[in-house]
Amino acid sequence: MTGQQIFLASKRAAVTYAPDPDSGELRPWLAPGGTGNVVAEQAGVLDVSWIASADTDDDHRAARENPEGLALSLGSGRRIRVQLLRHDRKTFEVVQNFVTAELLWAANNHGWDSWTTPTFGSETYRALECFDEFTRDFAEALLKSSADAPDPLYLVHDYQLVGVPQKLREQRPDAPILLFVHIPWPTPDYWRMLPKPMRVGLLEGMLPATTIGFFADRWCRNFLACVADLIPDAEVDRERGLIRRRGAVTRVRTLPLGYSPLTIAGRTPGLPDGIAEWAGDGPLVVHSGRTDPIKNAERAVRAFRLAVRSDARLRGTRMLVRMNPNRLYVEANADYVRRVRSAVAEVNADLGADTVRWHCDNHVEHTLGSFRRADLLVFNSTVDGQNLSAFEAPLVNERDADVVLSEMCGAAEVLGGVCRTVNPFDLAEQAEAIAGALTAPAAQRAEAAGRRRAAAEPWTLEAWVRSQLDALQADRRGGHE
């Protein structure tokens, strides 16, 4: 789409602003991982400005003092400019703490048990009004930025912005719009748990997009099934991923992403203090993920105990649970951390003090250092839109580490054939995979590690950005019928 101006948006920014401890001046602090960093790197590849939400009081101050946007350097070395939207504080708080954390994240990641949660009341409907205002803020910012562009192209990222395509389409009826959802999409029966206006309204907000992208075929199939089930006037071609509705055509596509080469190259991996001495040169199992229940570290720790107790050859193996703090104000996340710590204490009481350690911080260098040192990597999420760590870890590892990968990770569609895929709820299967990986002959481990690296290498951020633009170009030619 040469010659078109590109306008990019996502809720989460890769940066937050806070006073420098020495000077007191506001400075940007880069947060590791997550959608914000992926979209920030995409902005760098495309050399475009990026619209995201201001969060803290200092973010608001930085946005107020820099109305034309803020320039910053990323870990990859790329420089970008970000425009932080100053939402009404009450509106943003409701969207951040309730709509995002309690509704959408839970709905898409199977966070409800249906027996005790969810229960919807009047506060849910009031929250949806705030979500509409939040959505309108983004649409208006994109439209204002593109007002002078004769042929704008919109890239709208992640689940908090699913209502934006509809509002853009009202003002820019012919513009190509890509909506990319970075998290899973559930089955129709699970999606039906949402209140009727929400479950239908969110789908209707998405369908005006030209292209809707997910990381995995599984999430595309679920989304198409939801539309077929809940939007009666939509004609859904599941084989081709096409939705026709009211004269418009939407294409649903799988667009996998693995890692950012420049981001990895721009970091200096290193272990947290004391971990190298604790691990020594013995076998080390590493589990890594955010402080989010879907990352499933508690079961990984219990499967590790089962493996070690069942196979005497594994005595002396140690395990590091590497956690990145995320949304600890959400009770489910805080409770998850408590459960993981309790599981670690129980296993240490059983296998020997200090057999398992957990470590929690947001230093990317520590995560990459743990990946590099591991003899086995465990990514056993109960569900995961993709899990980029499953791509990054084999590329930086230096010990031919095997990978235990949940079949419910989007990444399993690309890497499942070169990893030990497991049911994330089956401790016996995970324990068997752990034991098999740690006792495999060295030559077999080396050969498997080479195949994993070869499978992961093509899925770069740059290739993912190109695939979005290529898809949007092809789908725009489909046009309106």
Short mmCIF file of N, CA, C and O in Angstrom, two decimals, residues 160-255:
data_model
loop_
_atom_site.label_atom_id
_atom_site.label_comp_id
_atom_site.label_asym_id
_atom_site.label_seq_id
_atom_site.Cartn_x
_atom_site.Cartn_y
_atom_site.Cartn_z
N GLN A 160 -8.97 -4.24 23.70
CA GLN A 160 -9.61 -3.08 24.31
C GLN A 160 -10.16 -2.11 23.25
O GLN A 160 -10.96 -1.24 23.56
N LEU A 161 -9.73 -2.27 22.00
CA LEU A 161 -10.14 -1.35 20.93
C LEU A 161 -11.06 -2.01 19.92
O LEU A 161 -11.18 -1.55 18.77
N VAL A 162 -11.75 -3.08 20.32
CA VAL A 162 -12.57 -3.82 19.35
C VAL A 162 -13.74 -2.99 18.81
O VAL A 162 -14.28 -3.30 17.75
N GLY A 163 -14.15 -1.93 19.51
CA GLY A 163 -15.24 -1.10 19.02
C GLY A 163 -14.81 0.00 18.08
O GLY A 163 -15.65 0.67 17.46
N VAL A 164 -13.50 0.20 17.92
CA VAL A 164 -13.00 1.32 17.12
C VAL A 164 -13.30 1.19 15.63
O VAL A 164 -13.66 2.18 14.98
N PRO A 165 -13.18 0.01 15.01
CA PRO A 165 -13.45 -0.07 13.56
C PRO A 165 -14.82 0.46 13.16
O PRO A 165 -14.95 1.15 12.14
N GLN A 166 -15.85 0.18 13.93
CA GLN A 166 -17.18 0.66 13.59
C GLN A 166 -17.23 2.18 13.56
O GLN A 166 -17.81 2.78 12.65
N LYS A 167 -16.60 2.83 14.53
CA LYS A 167 -16.64 4.29 14.59
C LYS A 167 -15.77 4.91 13.49
O LYS A 167 -16.09 5.98 12.97
N LEU A 168 -14.67 4.25 13.15
CA LEU A 168 -13.86 4.75 12.02
C LEU A 168 -14.64 4.63 10.71
O LEU A 168 -14.61 5.54 9.87
N ARG A 169 -15.30 3.50 10.53
CA ARG A 169 -16.00 3.25 9.27
C ARG A 169 -17.11 4.26 9.03
O ARG A 169 -17.40 4.63 7.88
N GLU A 170 -17.73 4.75 10.10
CA GLU A 170 -18.80 5.74 9.95
C GLU A 170 -18.29 7.01 9.29
O GLU A 170 -19.03 7.67 8.54
N GLN A 171 -17.03 7.38 9.54
CA GLN A 171 -16.47 8.62 9.00
C GLN A 171 -15.56 8.38 7.80
O GLN A 171 -15.38 9.28 6.97
N ARG A 172 -15.00 7.20 7.70
CA ARG A 172 -14.08 6.87 6.59
C ARG A 172 -14.57 5.57 5.95
O ARG A 172 -14.00 4.50 6.12
N PRO A 173 -15.64 5.66 5.15
CA PRO A 173 -16.30 4.45 4.65
C PRO A 173 -15.43 3.59 3.74
O PRO A 173 -15.69 2.39 3.62
N ASP A 174 -14.41 4.15 3.11
CA ASP A 174 -13.60 3.38 2.17
C ASP A 174 -12.20 3.05 2.68
O ASP A 174 -11.41 2.44 1.96
N ALA A 175 -11.88 3.44 3.89
CA ALA A 175 -10.51 3.25 4.39
C ALA A 175 -10.26 1.79 4.75
O ALA A 175 -11.13 1.11 5.31
N PRO A 176 -9.08 1.27 4.45
CA PRO A 176 -8.72 -0.07 4.92
C PRO A 176 -8.41 -0.04 6.42
O PRO A 176 -7.65 0.80 6.89
N ILE A 177 -9.03 -0.95 7.16
CA ILE A 177 -8.88 -1.01 8.62
C ILE A 177 -8.50 -2.43 9.00
O ILE A 177 -9.21 -3.38 8.66
N LEU A 178 -7.38 -2.57 9.71
CA LEU A 178 -7.02 -3.86 10.29
C LEU A 178 -7.20 -3.81 11.80
O LEU A 178 -6.71 -2.89 12.45
N LEU A 179 -7.92 -4.77 12.33
CA LEU A 179 -8.06 -4.95 13.77
C LEU A 179 -7.34 -6.23 14.14
O LEU A 179 -7.66 -7.30 13.61
N PHE A 180 -6.34 -6.13 15.02
CA PHE A 180 -5.60 -7.33 15.44
C PHE A 180 -5.87 -7.58 16.92
O PHE A 180 -5.64 -6.70 17.76
N VAL A 181 -6.34 -8.79 17.24
CA VAL A 181 -6.64 -9.19 18.61
C VAL A 181 -5.50 -10.07 19.11
O VAL A 181 -5.25 -11.14 18.56
N HIS A 182 -4.81 -9.63 20.15
CA HIS A 182 -3.59 -10.31 20.62
C HIS A 182 -3.86 -11.43 21.61
O HIS A 182 -2.92 -12.13 22.00
N ILE A 183 -5.09 -11.60 22.03
CA ILE A 183 -5.42 -12.63 23.02
C ILE A 183 -6.32 -13.68 22.36
O ILE A 183 -6.74 -13.52 21.22
N PRO A 184 -6.62 -14.77 23.07
CA PRO A 184 -7.47 -15.81 22.47
C PRO A 184 -8.88 -15.31 22.20
O PRO A 184 -9.30 -14.26 22.69
N TRP A 185 -9.61 -16.09 21.40
CA TRP A 185 -11.04 -15.86 21.25
C TRP A 185 -11.77 -17.13 21.66
O TRP A 185 -11.40 -18.22 21.22
N PRO A 186 -12.80 -17.03 22.51
CA PRO A 186 -13.45 -18.23 23.03
C PRO A 186 -14.49 -18.80 22.08
O PRO A 186 -14.82 -18.20 21.05
N THR A 187 -15.04 -19.94 22.45
CA THR A 187 -16.11 -20.56 21.68
C THR A 187 -17.40 -19.78 21.86
O THR A 187 -17.55 -19.01 22.82
N PRO A 188 -18.39 -19.98 20.97
CA PRO A 188 -19.65 -19.25 21.11
C PRO A 188 -20.34 -19.47 22.45
O PRO A 188 -20.89 -18.52 23.03
N ASP A 189 -20.34 -20.69 22.95
CA ASP A 189 -21.03 -20.94 24.22
C ASP A 189 -20.40 -20.16 25.37
O ASP A 189 -21.11 -19.66 26.26
N TYR A 190 -19.08 -20.04 25.36
CA TYR A 190 -18.43 -19.26 26.42
C TYR A 190 -18.70 -17.77 26.22
O TYR A 190 -18.98 -17.05 27.18
N TRP A 191 -18.61 -17.29 24.98
CA TRP A 191 -18.87 -15.88 24.69
C TRP A 191 -20.30 -15.49 25.06
O TRP A 191 -20.57 -14.34 25.43
N ARG A 192 -21.23 -16.45 25.00
CA ARG A 192 -22.62 -16.18 25.35
C ARG A 192 -22.80 -15.86 26.83
O ARG A 192 -23.87 -15.40 27.25
N MET A 193 -21.79 -16.09 27.63
CA MET A 193 -21.91 -15.74 29.05
C MET A 193 -21.99 -14.24 29.25
O MET A 193 -22.49 -13.77 30.28
N LEU A 194 -21.49 -13.46 28.31
CA LEU A 194 -21.56 -12.00 28.42
C LEU A 194 -22.99 -11.52 28.25
O LEU A 194 -23.80 -12.16 27.57
N PRO A 195 -23.35 -10.36 28.82
CA PRO A 195 -24.68 -9.80 28.59
C PRO A 195 -24.95 -9.61 27.10
O PRO A 195 -24.04 -9.31 26.33
N LYS A 196 -26.19 -9.79 26.68
CA LYS A 196 -26.53 -9.74 25.26
C LYS A 196 -26.04 -8.48 24.56
O LYS A 196 -25.44 -8.56 23.48
N PRO A 197 -26.27 -7.29 25.13
CA PRO A 197 -25.80 -6.09 24.41
C PRO A 197 -24.29 -6.07 24.22
O PRO A 197 -23.79 -5.55 23.22
N MET A 198 -23.57 -6.67 25.15
CA MET A 198 -22.11 -6.66 25.07
C MET A 198 -21.61 -7.69 24.08
O MET A 198 -20.78 -7.40 23.21
N ARG A 199 -22.12 -8.91 24.17
CA ARG A 199 -21.59 -9.98 23.30
C ARG A 199 -21.90 -9.71 21.84
O ARG A 199 -21.11 -10.04 20.96
N VAL A 200 -23.04 -9.09 21.56
CA VAL A 200 -23.39 -8.75 20.18
C VAL A 200 -22.73 -7.43 19.78
O VAL A 200 -22.18 -7.31 18.69
N GLY A 201 -22.76 -6.45 20.68
CA GLY A 201 -22.22 -5.13 20.35
C GLY A 201 -20.74 -5.17 20.05
O GLY A 201 -20.26 -4.48 19.13
N LEU A 202 -19.98 -5.97 20.77
CA LEU A 202 -18.54 -6.06 20.51
C LEU A 202 -18.28 -6.67 19.14
O LEU A 202 -17.40 -6.19 18.39
N LEU A 203 -19.02 -7.71 18.78
CA LEU A 203 -18.85 -8.29 17.45
C LEU A 203 -19.21 -7.29 16.37
O LEU A 203 -18.50 -7.16 15.36
N GLU A 204 -20.29 -6.56 16.56
CA GLU A 204 -20.70 -5.57 15.56
C GLU A 204 -19.69 -4.44 15.46
O GLU A 204 -19.52 -3.85 14.39
N GLY A 205 -19.02 -4.13 16.56
CA GLY A 205 -17.98 -3.10 16.50
C GLY A 205 -16.76 -3.54 15.72
O GLY A 205 -16.04 -2.72 15.15
N MET A 206 -16.52 -4.85 15.67
CA MET A 206 -15.35 -5.39 14.98
C MET A 206 -15.57 -5.57 13.48
O MET A 206 -14.65 -5.37 12.67
N LEU A 207 -16.77 -5.97 13.09
CA LEU A 207 -17.01 -6.40 11.71
C LEU A 207 -16.80 -5.33 10.64
O LEU A 207 -16.52 -5.68 9.49
N PRO A 208 -16.91 -4.04 10.95
CA PRO A 208 -16.56 -3.06 9.91
C PRO A 208 -15.09 -3.04 9.52
O PRO A 208 -14.72 -2.36 8.55
N ALA A 209 -14.22 -3.74 10.25
CA ALA A 209 -12.81 -3.82 9.85
C ALA A 209 -12.70 -4.56 8.51
O ALA A 209 -13.47 -5.48 8.22
N THR A 210 -11.73 -4.16 7.73
CA THR A 210 -11.44 -4.87 6.48
C THR A 210 -10.85 -6.23 6.76
O THR A 210 -11.19 -7.23 6.13
N THR A 211 -9.93 -6.26 7.73
CA THR A 211 -9.22 -7.48 8.12
C THR A 211 -9.22 -7.58 9.63
O THR A 211 -8.97 -6.59 10.32
N ILE A 212 -9.51 -8.78 10.14
CA ILE A 212 -9.40 -9.06 11.57
C ILE A 212 -8.35 -10.15 11.73
O ILE A 212 -8.47 -11.22 11.13
N GLY A 213 -7.31 -9.86 12.52
CA GLY A 213 -6.22 -10.80 12.67
C GLY A 213 -6.14 -11.40 14.05
O GLY A 213 -6.44 -10.74 15.05
N PHE A 214 -5.73 -12.67 14.09
CA PHE A 214 -5.42 -13.39 15.33
C PHE A 214 -4.09 -14.10 15.13
O PHE A 214 -3.64 -14.31 14.01
N PHE A 215 -3.50 -14.55 16.23
CA PHE A 215 -2.23 -15.26 16.15
C PHE A 215 -2.37 -16.71 15.71
O PHE A 215 -1.40 -17.31 15.24
N ALA A 216 -3.55 -17.31 15.89
CA ALA A 216 -3.69 -18.75 15.67
C ALA A 216 -5.00 -19.07 14.96
O ALA A 216 -6.00 -18.38 15.12
N ASP A 217 -4.98 -20.18 14.21
CA ASP A 217 -6.18 -20.64 13.52
C ASP A 217 -7.31 -20.92 14.50
O ASP A 217 -8.48 -20.67 14.20
N ARG A 218 -6.95 -21.44 15.67
CA ARG A 218 -7.97 -21.78 16.67
C ARG A 218 -8.83 -20.57 17.02
O ARG A 218 -10.05 -20.67 17.13
N TRP A 219 -8.18 -19.43 17.22
CA TRP A 219 -8.92 -18.23 17.61
C TRP A 219 -9.76 -17.72 16.43
O TRP A 219 -10.87 -17.21 16.66
N CYS A 220 -9.27 -17.85 15.21
CA CYS A 220 -10.06 -17.47 14.02
C CYS A 220 -11.32 -18.33 13.93
O CYS A 220 -12.42 -17.81 13.68
N ARG A 221 -11.16 -19.63 14.11
CA ARG A 221 -12.32 -20.52 14.02
C ARG A 221 -13.36 -20.17 15.08
O ARG A 221 -14.57 -20.14 14.80
N ASN A 222 -12.90 -19.90 16.30
CA ASN A 222 -13.84 -19.55 17.36
C ASN A 222 -14.56 -18.24 17.05
O ASN A 222 -15.77 -18.11 17.29
N PHE A 223 -13.83 -17.26 16.53
CA PHE A 223 -14.45 -15.98 16.22
C PHE A 223 -15.50 -16.14 15.12
O PHE A 223 -16.62 -15.60 15.23
N LEU A 224 -15.16 -16.86 14.07
CA LEU A 224 -16.12 -17.07 12.98
C LEU A 224 -17.36 -17.79 13.49
O LEU A 224 -18.49 -17.47 13.09
N ALA A 225 -17.18 -18.74 14.40
CA ALA A 225 -18.32 -19.45 14.97
C ALA A 225 -19.19 -18.52 15.81
O ALA A 225 -20.43 -18.62 15.79
N CYS A 226 -18.56 -17.59 16.54
CA CYS A 226 -19.33 -16.62 17.33
C CYS A 226 -20.19 -15.73 16.42
O CYS A 226 -21.36 -15.46 16.72
N VAL A 227 -19.59 -15.27 15.33
CA VAL A 227 -20.34 -14.42 14.41
C VAL A 227 -21.51 -15.20 13.81
O VAL A 227 -22.64 -14.70 13.73
N ALA A 228 -21.26 -16.43 13.38
CA ALA A 228 -22.32 -17.24 12.79
C ALA A 228 -23.45 -17.48 13.78
O ALA A 228 -24.63 -17.53 13.41
N ASP A 229 -23.10 -17.62 15.06
CA ASP A 229 -24.09 -17.94 16.09
C ASP A 229 -24.87 -16.73 16.56
O ASP A 229 -26.05 -16.85 16.91
N LEU A 230 -24.21 -15.55 16.57
CA LEU A 230 -24.80 -14.40 17.26
C LEU A 230 -25.19 -13.24 16.36
O LEU A 230 -25.87 -12.32 16.82
N ILE A 231 -24.75 -13.23 15.12
CA ILE A 231 -25.11 -12.15 14.19
C ILE A 231 -25.95 -12.75 13.06
O ILE A 231 -25.42 -13.24 12.06
N PRO A 232 -27.27 -12.75 13.19
CA PRO A 232 -28.13 -13.49 12.26
C PRO A 232 -28.02 -13.04 10.80
O PRO A 232 -28.20 -13.86 9.89
N ASP A 233 -27.73 -11.76 10.56
CA ASP A 233 -27.68 -11.29 9.17
C ASP A 233 -26.28 -11.38 8.57
O ASP A 233 -26.04 -10.85 7.48
N ALA A 234 -25.38 -12.05 9.25
CA ALA A 234 -24.03 -12.23 8.71
C ALA A 234 -23.94 -13.56 7.98
O ALA A 234 -24.41 -14.59 8.47
N GLU A 235 -23.33 -13.53 6.80
CA GLU A 235 -23.07 -14.75 6.03
C GLU A 235 -21.60 -15.12 6.27
O GLU A 235 -20.70 -14.38 5.89
N VAL A 236 -21.37 -16.27 6.90
CA VAL A 236 -20.03 -16.66 7.33
C VAL A 236 -19.54 -17.83 6.49
O VAL A 236 -20.16 -18.90 6.47
N ASP A 237 -18.43 -17.62 5.80
CA ASP A 237 -17.74 -18.67 5.05
C ASP A 237 -16.55 -19.10 5.91
O ASP A 237 -15.48 -18.49 5.87
N ARG A 238 -16.71 -20.16 6.67
CA ARG A 238 -15.69 -20.55 7.64
C ARG A 238 -14.44 -21.08 6.95
O ARG A 238 -13.33 -20.91 7.47
N GLU A 239 -14.59 -21.74 5.81
CA GLU A 239 -13.43 -22.28 5.12
C GLU A 239 -12.51 -21.18 4.63
O GLU A 239 -11.29 -21.29 4.71
N ARG A 240 -13.07 -20.12 4.10
CA ARG A 240 -12.28 -19.03 3.54
C ARG A 240 -12.04 -17.90 4.53
O ARG A 240 -11.29 -16.97 4.25
N GLY A 241 -12.68 -17.95 5.70
CA GLY A 241 -12.52 -16.90 6.68
C GLY A 241 -13.17 -15.59 6.27
O GLY A 241 -12.66 -14.51 6.60
N LEU A 242 -14.29 -15.66 5.58
CA LEU A 242 -14.97 -14.46 5.07
C LEU A 242 -16.29 -14.26 5.78
O LEU A 242 -17.03 -15.21 6.06
N ILE A 243 -16.58 -13.00 6.08
CA ILE A 243 -17.87 -12.62 6.66
C ILE A 243 -18.47 -11.53 5.77
O ILE A 243 -17.84 -10.49 5.54
N ARG A 244 -19.67 -11.77 5.25
CA ARG A 244 -20.38 -10.76 4.45
C ARG A 244 -21.57 -10.26 5.25
O ARG A 244 -22.36 -11.06 5.76
N ARG A 245 -21.66 -8.96 5.36
CA ARG A 245 -22.76 -8.38 6.13
C ARG A 245 -23.03 -6.97 5.64
O ARG A 245 -22.14 -6.14 5.57
N ARG A 246 -24.26 -6.73 5.27
CA ARG A 246 -24.73 -5.40 4.88
C ARG A 246 -23.86 -4.79 3.79
O ARG A 246 -23.47 -3.62 3.85
N GLY A 247 -23.52 -5.62 2.79
CA GLY A 247 -22.76 -5.13 1.64
C GLY A 247 -21.27 -5.05 1.84
O GLY A 247 -20.55 -4.68 0.92
N ALA A 248 -20.78 -5.39 3.02
CA ALA A 248 -19.35 -5.31 3.30
C ALA A 248 -18.78 -6.71 3.48
O ALA A 248 -19.49 -7.65 3.84
N VAL A 249 -17.48 -6.82 3.22
CA VAL A 249 -16.78 -8.10 3.38
C VAL A 249 -15.64 -7.91 4.39
O VAL A 249 -14.84 -6.97 4.27
N THR A 250 -15.57 -8.79 5.37
CA THR A 250 -14.48 -8.81 6.35
C THR A 250 -13.74 -10.14 6.23
O THR A 250 -14.37 -11.19 6.14
N ARG A 251 -12.42 -10.09 6.22
CA ARG A 251 -11.62 -11.30 6.15
C ARG A 251 -10.97 -11.53 7.51
O ARG A 251 -10.37 -10.61 8.09
N VAL A 252 -11.08 -12.74 8.03
CA VAL A 252 -10.47 -13.13 9.30
C VAL A 252 -9.24 -13.97 8.99
O VAL A 252 -9.34 -14.98 8.29
N ARG A 253 -8.09 -13.55 9.50
CA ARG A 253 -6.82 -14.18 9.11
C ARG A 253 -5.97 -14.55 10.32
O ARG A 253 -6.00 -13.86 11.36
N THR A 254 -5.18 -15.60 10.14
CA THR A 254 -4.15 -15.97 11.10
C THR A 254 -2.84 -15.33 10.68
O THR A 254 -2.36 -15.56 9.57
N LEU A 255 -2.26 -14.52 11.56
CA LEU A 255 -1.02 -13.80 11.28
C LEU A 255 -0.07 -14.00 12.46
O LEU A 255 -0.04 -13.20 13.39
#
